[in-house]
PDB file of C-alpha atoms in Angstrom:
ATOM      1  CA  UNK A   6     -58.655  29.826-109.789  1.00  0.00           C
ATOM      2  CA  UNK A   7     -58.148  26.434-108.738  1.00  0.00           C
ATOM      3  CA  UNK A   8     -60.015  23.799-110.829  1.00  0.00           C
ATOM      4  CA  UNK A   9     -59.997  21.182-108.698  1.00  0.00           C
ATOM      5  CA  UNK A  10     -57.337  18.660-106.974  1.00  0.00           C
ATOM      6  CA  UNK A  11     -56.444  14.931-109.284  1.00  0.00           C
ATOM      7  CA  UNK A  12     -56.443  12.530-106.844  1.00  0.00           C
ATOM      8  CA  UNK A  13     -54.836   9.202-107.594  1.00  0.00           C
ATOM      9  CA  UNK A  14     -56.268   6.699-105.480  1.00  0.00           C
ATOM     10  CA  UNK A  15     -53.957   3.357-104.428  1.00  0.00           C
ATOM     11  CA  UNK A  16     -55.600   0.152-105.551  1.00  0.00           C
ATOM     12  CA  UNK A  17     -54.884  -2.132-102.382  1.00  0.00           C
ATOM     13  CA  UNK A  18     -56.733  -4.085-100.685  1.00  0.00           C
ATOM     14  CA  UNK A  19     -57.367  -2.760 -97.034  1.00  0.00           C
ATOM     15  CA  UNK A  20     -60.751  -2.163 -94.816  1.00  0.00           C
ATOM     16  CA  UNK A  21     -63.443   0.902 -95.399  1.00  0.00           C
ATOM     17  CA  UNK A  22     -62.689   3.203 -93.642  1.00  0.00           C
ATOM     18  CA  UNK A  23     -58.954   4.055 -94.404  1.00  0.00           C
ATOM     19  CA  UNK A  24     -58.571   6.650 -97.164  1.00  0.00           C
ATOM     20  CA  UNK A  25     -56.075   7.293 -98.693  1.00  0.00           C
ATOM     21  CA  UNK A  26     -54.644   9.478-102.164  1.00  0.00           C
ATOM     22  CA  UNK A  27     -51.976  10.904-104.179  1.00  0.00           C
ATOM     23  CA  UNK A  28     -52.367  14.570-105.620  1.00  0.00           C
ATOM     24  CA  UNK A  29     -51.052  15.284-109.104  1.00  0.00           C
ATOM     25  CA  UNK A  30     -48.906  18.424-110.003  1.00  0.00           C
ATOM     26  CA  UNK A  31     -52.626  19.334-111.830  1.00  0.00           C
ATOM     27  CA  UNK A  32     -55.301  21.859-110.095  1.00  0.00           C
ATOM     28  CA  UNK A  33     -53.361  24.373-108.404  1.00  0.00           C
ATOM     29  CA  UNK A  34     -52.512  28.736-108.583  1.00  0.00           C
ATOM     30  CA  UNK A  35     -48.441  28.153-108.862  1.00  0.00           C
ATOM     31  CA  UNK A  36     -46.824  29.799-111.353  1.00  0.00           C
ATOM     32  CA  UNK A  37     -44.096  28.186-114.019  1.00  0.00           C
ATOM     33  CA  UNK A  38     -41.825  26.033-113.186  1.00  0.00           C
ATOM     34  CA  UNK A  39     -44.271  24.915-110.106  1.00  0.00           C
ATOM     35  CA  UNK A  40     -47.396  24.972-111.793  1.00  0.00           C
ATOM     36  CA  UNK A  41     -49.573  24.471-110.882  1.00  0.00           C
ATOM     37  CA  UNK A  42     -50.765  22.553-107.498  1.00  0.00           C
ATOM     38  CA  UNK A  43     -47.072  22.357-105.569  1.00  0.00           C
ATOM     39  CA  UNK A  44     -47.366  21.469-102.083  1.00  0.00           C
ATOM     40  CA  UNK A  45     -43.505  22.105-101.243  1.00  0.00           C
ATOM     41  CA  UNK A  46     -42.968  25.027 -98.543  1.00  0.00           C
ATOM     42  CA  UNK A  47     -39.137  25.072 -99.353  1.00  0.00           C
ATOM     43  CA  UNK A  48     -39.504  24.371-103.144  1.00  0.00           C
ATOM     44  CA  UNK A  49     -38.623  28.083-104.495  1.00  0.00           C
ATOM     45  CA  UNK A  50     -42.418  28.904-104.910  1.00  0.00           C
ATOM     46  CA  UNK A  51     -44.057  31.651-104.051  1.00  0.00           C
ATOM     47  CA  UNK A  52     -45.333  31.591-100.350  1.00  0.00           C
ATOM     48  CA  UNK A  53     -48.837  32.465-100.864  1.00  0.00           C
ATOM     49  CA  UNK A  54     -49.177  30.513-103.909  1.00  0.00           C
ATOM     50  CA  UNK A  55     -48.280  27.127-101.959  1.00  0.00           C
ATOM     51  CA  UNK A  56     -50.405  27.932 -99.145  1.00  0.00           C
ATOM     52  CA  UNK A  57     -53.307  28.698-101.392  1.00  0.00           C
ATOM     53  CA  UNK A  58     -52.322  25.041-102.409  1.00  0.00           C
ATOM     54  CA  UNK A  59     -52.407  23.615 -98.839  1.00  0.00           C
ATOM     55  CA  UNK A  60     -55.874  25.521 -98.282  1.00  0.00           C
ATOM     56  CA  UNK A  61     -57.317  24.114-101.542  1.00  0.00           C
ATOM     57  CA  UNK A  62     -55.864  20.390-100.291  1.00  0.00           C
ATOM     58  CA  UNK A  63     -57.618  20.507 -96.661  1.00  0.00           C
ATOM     59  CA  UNK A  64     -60.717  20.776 -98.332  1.00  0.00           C
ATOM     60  CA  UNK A  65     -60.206  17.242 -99.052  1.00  0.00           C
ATOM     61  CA  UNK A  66     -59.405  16.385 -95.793  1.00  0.00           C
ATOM     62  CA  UNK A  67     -60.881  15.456 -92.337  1.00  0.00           C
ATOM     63  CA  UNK A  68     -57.756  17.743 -90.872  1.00  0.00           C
ATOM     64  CA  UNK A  69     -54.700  19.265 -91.205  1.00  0.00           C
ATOM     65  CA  UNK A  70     -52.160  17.288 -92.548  1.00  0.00           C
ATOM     66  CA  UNK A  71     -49.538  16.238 -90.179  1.00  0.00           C
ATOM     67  CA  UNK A  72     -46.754  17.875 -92.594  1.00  0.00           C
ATOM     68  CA  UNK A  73     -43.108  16.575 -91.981  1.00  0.00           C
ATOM     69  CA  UNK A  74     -39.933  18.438 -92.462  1.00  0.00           C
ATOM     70  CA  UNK A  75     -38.093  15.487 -94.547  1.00  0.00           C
ATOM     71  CA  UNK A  76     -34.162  15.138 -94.743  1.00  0.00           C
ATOM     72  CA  UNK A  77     -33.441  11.680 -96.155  1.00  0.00           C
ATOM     73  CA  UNK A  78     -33.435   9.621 -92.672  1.00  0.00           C
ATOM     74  CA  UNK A  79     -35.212   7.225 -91.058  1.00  0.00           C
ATOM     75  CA  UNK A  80     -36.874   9.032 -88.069  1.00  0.00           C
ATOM     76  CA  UNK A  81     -40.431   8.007 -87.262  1.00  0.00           C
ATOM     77  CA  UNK A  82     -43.031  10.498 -86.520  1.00  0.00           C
ATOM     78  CA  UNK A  83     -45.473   9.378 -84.326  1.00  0.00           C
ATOM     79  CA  UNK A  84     -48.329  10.432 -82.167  1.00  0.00           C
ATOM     80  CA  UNK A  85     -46.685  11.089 -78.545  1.00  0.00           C
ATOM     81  CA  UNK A  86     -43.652  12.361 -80.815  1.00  0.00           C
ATOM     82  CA  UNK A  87     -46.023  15.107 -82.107  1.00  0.00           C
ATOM     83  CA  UNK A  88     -47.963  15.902 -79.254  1.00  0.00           C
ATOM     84  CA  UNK A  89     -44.531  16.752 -77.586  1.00  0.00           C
ATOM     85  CA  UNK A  90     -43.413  18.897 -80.355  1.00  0.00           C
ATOM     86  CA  UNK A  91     -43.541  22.554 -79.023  1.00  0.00           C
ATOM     87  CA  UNK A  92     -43.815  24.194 -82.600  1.00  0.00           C
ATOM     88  CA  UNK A  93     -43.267  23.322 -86.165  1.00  0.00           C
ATOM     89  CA  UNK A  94     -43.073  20.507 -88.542  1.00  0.00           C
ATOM     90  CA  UNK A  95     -41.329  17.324 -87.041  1.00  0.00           C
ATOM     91  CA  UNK A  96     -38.158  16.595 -88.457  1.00  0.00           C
ATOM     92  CA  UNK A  97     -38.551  12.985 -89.611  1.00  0.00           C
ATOM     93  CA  UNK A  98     -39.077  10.875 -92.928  1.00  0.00           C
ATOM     94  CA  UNK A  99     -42.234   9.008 -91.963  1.00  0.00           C
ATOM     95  CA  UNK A 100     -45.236   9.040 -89.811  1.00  0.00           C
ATOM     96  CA  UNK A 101     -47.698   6.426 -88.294  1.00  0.00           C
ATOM     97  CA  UNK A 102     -51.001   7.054 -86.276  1.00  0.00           C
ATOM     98  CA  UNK A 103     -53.814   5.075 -84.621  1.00  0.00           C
ATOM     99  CA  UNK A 104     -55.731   8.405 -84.303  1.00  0.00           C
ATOM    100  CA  UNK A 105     -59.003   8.559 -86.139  1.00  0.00           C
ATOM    101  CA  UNK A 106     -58.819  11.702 -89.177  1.00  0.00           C
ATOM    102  CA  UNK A 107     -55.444  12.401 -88.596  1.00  0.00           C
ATOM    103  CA  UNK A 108     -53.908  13.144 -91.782  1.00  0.00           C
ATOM    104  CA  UNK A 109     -50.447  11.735 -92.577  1.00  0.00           C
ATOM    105  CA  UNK A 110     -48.404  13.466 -95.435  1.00  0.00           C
ATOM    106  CA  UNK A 111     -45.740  12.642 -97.613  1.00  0.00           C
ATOM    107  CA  UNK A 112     -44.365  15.592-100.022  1.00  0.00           C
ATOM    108  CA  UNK A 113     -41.954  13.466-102.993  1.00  0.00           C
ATOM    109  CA  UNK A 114     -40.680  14.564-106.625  1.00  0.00           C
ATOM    110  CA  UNK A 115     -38.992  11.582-107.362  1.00  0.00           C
ATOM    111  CA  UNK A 116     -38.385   9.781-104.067  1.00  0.00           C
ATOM    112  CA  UNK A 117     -41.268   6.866-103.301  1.00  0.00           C
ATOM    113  CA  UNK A 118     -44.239   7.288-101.036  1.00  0.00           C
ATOM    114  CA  UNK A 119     -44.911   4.371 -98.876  1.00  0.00           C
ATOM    115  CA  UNK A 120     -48.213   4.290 -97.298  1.00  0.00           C
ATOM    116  CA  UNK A 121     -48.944   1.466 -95.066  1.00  0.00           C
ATOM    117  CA  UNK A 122     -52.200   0.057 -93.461  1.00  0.00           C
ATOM    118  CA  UNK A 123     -53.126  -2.469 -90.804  1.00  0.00           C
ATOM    119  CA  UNK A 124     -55.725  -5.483 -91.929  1.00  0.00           C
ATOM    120  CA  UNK A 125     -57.625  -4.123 -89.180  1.00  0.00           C
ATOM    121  CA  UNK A 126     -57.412  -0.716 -90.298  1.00  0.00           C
ATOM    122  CA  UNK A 127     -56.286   0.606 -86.737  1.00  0.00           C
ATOM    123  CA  UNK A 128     -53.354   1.848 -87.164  1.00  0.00           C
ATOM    124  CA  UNK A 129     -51.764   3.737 -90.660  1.00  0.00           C
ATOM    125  CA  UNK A 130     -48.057   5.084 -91.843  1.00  0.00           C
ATOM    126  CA  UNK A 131     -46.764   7.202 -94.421  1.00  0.00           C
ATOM    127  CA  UNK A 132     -42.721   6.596 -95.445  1.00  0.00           C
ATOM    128  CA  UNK A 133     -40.493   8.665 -97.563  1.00  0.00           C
ATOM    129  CA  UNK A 134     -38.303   6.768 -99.515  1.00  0.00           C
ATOM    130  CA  UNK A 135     -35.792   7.580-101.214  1.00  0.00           C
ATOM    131  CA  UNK A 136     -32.533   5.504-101.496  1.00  0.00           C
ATOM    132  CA  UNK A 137     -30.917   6.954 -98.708  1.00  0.00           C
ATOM    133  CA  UNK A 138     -34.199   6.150 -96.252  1.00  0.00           C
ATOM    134  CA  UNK A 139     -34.920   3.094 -98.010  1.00  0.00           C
ATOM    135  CA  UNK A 140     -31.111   1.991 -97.740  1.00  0.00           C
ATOM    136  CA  UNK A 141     -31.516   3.007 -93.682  1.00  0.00           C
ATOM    137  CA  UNK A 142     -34.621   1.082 -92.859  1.00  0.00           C
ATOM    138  CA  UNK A 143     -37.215   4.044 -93.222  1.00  0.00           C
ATOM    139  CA  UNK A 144     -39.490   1.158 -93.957  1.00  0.00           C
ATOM    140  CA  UNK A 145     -38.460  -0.986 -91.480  1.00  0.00           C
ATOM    141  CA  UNK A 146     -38.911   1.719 -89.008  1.00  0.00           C
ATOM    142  CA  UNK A 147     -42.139   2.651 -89.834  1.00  0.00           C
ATOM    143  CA  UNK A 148     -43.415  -1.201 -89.568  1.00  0.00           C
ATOM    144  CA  UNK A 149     -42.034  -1.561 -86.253  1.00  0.00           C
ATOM    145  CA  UNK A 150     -43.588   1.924 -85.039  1.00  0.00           C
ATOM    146  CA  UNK A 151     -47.038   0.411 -86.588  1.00  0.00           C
ATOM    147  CA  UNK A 152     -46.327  -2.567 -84.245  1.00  0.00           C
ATOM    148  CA  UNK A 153     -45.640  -0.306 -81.186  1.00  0.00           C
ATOM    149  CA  UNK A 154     -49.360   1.536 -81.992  1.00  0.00           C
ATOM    150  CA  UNK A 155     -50.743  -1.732 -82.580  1.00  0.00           C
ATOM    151  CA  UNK A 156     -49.144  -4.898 -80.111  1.00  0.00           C
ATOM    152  CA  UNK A 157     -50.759  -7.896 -81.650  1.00  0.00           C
ATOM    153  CA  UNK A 158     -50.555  -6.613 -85.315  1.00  0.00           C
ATOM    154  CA  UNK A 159     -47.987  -8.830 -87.358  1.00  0.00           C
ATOM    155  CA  UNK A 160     -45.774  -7.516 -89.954  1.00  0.00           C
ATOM    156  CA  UNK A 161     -48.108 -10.094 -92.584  1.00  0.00           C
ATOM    157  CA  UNK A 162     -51.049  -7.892 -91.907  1.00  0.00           C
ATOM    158  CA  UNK A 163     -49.885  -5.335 -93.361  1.00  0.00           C
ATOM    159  CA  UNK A 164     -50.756  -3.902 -96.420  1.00  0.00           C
ATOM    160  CA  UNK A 165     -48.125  -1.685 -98.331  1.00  0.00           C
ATOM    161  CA  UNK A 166     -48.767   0.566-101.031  1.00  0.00           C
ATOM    162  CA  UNK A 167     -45.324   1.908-103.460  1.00  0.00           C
ATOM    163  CA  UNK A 168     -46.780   5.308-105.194  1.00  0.00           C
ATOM    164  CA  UNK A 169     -45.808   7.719-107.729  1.00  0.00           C
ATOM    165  CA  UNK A 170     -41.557   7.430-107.599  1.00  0.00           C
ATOM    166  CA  UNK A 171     -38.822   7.883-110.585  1.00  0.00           C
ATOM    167  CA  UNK A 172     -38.617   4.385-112.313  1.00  0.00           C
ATOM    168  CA  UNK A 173     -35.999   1.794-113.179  1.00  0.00           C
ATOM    169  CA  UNK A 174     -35.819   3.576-116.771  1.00  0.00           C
ATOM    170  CA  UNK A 175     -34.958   7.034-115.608  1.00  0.00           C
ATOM    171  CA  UNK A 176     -33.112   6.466-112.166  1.00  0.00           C
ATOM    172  CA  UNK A 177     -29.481   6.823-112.601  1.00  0.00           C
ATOM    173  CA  UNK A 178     -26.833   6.476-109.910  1.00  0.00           C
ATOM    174  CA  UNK A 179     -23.230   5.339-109.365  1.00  0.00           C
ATOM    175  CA  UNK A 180     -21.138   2.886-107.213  1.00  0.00           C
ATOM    176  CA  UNK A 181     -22.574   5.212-103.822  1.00  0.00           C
ATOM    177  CA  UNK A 182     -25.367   4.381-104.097  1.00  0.00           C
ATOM    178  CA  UNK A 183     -25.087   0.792-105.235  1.00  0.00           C
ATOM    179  CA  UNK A 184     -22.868   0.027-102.452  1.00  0.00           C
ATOM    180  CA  UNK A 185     -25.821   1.717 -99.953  1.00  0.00           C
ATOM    181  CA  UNK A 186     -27.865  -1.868-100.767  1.00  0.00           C
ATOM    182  CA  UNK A 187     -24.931  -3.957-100.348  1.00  0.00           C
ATOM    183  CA  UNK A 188     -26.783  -6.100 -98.111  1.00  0.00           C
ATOM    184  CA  UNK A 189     -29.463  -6.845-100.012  1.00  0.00           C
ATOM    185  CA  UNK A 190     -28.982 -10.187-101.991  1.00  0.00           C
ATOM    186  CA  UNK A 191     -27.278 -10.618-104.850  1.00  0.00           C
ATOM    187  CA  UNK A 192     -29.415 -11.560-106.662  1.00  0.00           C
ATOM    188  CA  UNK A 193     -31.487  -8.456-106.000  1.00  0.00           C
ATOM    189  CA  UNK A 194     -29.071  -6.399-106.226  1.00  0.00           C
ATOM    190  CA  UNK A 195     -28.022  -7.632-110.017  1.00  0.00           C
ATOM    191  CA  UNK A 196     -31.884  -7.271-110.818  1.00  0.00           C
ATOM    192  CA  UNK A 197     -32.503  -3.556-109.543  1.00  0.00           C
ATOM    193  CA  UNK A 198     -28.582  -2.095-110.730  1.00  0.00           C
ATOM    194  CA  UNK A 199     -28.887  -2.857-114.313  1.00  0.00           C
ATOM    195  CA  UNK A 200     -25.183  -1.213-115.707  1.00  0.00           C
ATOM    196  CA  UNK A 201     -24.912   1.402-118.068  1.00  0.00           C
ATOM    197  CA  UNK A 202     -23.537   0.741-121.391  1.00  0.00           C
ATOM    198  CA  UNK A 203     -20.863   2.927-121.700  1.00  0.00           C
ATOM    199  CA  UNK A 204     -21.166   5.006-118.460  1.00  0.00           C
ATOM    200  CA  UNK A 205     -18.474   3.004-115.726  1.00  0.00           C
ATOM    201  CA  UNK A 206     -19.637   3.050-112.774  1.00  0.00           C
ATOM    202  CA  UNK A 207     -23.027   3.879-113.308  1.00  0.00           C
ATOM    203  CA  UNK A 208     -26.094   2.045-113.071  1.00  0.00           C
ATOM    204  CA  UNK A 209     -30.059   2.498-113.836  1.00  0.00           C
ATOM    205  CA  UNK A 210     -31.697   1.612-110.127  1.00  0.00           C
ATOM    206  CA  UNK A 211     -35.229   0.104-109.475  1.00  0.00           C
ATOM    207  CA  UNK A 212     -36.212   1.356-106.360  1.00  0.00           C
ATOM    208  CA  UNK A 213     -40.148  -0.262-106.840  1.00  0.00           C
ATOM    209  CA  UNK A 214     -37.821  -3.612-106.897  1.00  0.00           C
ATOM    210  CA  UNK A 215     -35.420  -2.639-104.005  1.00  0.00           C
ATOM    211  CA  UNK A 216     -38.420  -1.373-101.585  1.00  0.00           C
ATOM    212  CA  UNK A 217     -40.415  -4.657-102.245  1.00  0.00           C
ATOM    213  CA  UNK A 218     -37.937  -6.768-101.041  1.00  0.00           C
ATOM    214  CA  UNK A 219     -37.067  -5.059 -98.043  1.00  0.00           C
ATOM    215  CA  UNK A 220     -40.744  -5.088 -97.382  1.00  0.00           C
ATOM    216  CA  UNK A 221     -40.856  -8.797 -97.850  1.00  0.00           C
ATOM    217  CA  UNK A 222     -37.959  -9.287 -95.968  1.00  0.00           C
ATOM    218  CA  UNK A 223     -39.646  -7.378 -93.542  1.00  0.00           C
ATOM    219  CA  UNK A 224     -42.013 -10.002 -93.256  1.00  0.00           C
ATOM    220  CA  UNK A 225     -44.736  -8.177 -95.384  1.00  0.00           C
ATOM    221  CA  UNK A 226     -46.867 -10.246 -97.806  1.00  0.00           C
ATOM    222  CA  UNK A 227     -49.336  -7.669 -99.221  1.00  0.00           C
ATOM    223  CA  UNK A 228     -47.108  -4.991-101.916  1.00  0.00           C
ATOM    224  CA  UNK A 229     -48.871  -3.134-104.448  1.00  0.00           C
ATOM    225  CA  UNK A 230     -48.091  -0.125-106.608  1.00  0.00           C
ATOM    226  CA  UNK A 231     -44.934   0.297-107.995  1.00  0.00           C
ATOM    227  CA  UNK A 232     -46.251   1.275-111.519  1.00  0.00           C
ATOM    228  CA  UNK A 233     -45.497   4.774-112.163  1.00  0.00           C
ATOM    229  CA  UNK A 234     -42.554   7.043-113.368  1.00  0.00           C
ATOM    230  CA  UNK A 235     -42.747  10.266-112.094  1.00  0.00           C
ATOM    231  CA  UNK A 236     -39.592  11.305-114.387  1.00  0.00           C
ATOM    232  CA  UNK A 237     -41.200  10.026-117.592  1.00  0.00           C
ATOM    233  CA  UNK A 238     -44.875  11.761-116.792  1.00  0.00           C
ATOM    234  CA  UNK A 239     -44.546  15.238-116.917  1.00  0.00           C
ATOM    235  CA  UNK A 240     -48.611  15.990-117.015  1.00  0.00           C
ATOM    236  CA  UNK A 241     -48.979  14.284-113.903  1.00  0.00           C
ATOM    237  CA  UNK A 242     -45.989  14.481-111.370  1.00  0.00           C
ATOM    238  CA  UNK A 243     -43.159  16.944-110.267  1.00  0.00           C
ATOM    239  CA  UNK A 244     -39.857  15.348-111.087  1.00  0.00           C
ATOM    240  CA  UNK A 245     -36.577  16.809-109.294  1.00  0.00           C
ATOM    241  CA  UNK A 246     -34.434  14.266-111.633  1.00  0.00           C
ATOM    242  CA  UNK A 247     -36.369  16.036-114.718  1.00  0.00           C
ATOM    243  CA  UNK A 248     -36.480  19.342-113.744  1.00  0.00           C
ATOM    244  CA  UNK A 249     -34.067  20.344-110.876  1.00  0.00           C
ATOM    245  CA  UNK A 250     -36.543  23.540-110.176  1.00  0.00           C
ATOM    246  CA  UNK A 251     -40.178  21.572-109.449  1.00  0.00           C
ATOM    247  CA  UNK A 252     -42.974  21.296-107.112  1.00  0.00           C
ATOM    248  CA  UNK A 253     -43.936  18.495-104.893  1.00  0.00           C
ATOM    249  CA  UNK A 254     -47.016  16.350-104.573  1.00  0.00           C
ATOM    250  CA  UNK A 255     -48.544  14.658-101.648  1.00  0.00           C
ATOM    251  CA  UNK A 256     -49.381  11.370-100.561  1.00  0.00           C
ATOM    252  CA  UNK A 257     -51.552  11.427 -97.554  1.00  0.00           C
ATOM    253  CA  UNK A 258     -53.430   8.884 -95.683  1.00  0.00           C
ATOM    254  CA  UNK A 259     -55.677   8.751 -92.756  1.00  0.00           C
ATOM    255  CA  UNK A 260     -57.908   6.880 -90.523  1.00  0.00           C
ATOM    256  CA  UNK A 261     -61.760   8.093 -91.383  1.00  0.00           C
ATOM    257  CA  UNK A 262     -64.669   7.883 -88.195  1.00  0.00           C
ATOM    258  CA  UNK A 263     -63.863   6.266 -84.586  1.00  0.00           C
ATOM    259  CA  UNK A 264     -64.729   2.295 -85.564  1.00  0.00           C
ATOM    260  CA  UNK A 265     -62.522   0.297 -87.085  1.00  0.00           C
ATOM    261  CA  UNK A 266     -64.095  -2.730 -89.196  1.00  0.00           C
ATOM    262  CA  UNK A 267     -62.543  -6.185 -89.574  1.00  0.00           C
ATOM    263  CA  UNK A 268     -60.943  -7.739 -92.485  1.00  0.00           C
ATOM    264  CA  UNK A 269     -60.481  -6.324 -95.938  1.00  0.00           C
ATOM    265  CA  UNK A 270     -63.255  -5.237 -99.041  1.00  0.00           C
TER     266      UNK A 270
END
């Protein structure tokens, strides 16, 4: 039975009627090692279990979620993109939308959800970030496909929220991965590779750190989240780092009723 979804809810400051949450690996039928409410299609779970999941999730929705098939690149999904897919999920690591109730979806287990909103709330996006998107402009991308929706919007007013990802604590990588960032500052760079005593060559990464200043280099003023380990918090999240054999949780975010307000709450 399920018990009922965990939502985590993004403190940000954006208008009504966008809504917008993160579901927790809590209130869901899968068994061990993907208990219990994994969203992940290609995880290793049982097929029925996950889609018991997805059923229990669109209760909490206006729709459908418009679920991506993610592979660590920087493709945009967007509205006329989807309307011309002919069947199944669209290959791409981020979505936007200026449709009312359409549900954007982001499925991570260590990687960051990005979810971005307008200050007039009419357009919305949904990035998957992991270093390899967030090294390729994922973010970027998405921002300038929020532009495209939305002519007069300005990269300023937009507000950006950084959910549930592996922190600077438990991320480690090598040189690959360093040298991915290379041109990011130095000064960043030195703050978000801290070196491992020890370990050549390897290096604990803040990706909260490097995703905020690509955002602000982006021209975005408005950042929040950025506060969670998903590695450390084994109650709450699905880690891939932690685990290897996990689930995934969402982050989904959508547009609710047909009028847009002005200005933020």
């Amino acid at each position: 039975m399920i018990s009922g979804i965990q939502q985590i809810e993004p403190t940000w400051a954006v208008p009504k009627q966008i809504q917008a949450f993160c579901t927790t690996r809590e209130g869901g039928v899968s068994k061990p090692p993907f208990n219990s409410l994994n969203l992940g299609l290609n995880a290793g779970d049982d097929l029925d279990d996950v889609l018991q999941n997805r059923r229990a999730l669109r209760s909490h929705l206006p729709a459908e979620p418009a679920w991506l098939k993610q592979i660590h690149g920087t493709t945009v999904s967007t509205p006329t993109s989807r309307s011309d897919l002919l069947s199944g999920p669209f290959e791409a690591d981020a979505s936007v939308t200026n449709i009312p109730n359409e549900v954007l979806a982001i499925l991570t287990a260590d990687c960051m959800p990005v979810l971005f909103s307008s200050k007039n709330g009419d357009v919305v996006g949904a990035a998957h970030a992991g270093w390899r998107g967030l090294s390729g402009g994922v973010l970027e991308n998405t921002i300038r496909e929020m532009r495209h929706l939305s002519p007069d919007l300005l990269p300023k007013d937009i507000a950006v929220w950084m959910g549930p990802a592996i922190g600077p604590t438990a991320f480690e990588v090598g040189e690959d991965v360093l040298e991915a960032f290379a041109g990011q500052s130095q000064a960043i760079l030195s703050e978000a590779f801290k070196s491992i005593a020890g370990s050549p060559g390897k290096y604990l990464a803040n990706l909260y750190l490097l995703a905020q200043d690509r955002l602000r280099s982006a021209g975005i003023e408005r950042v929040y989240g950025g506060d969670f380990c998903t590695s450390s918090d084994s109650v709450n999240f699905f880690s891939y780092r932690r685990d290897k054999v996990t689930g995934r949780f969402a982050s989904l975010i959508w547009i609710e009723g047909k009028t847009p307000s002005s200005g933020y709450y």
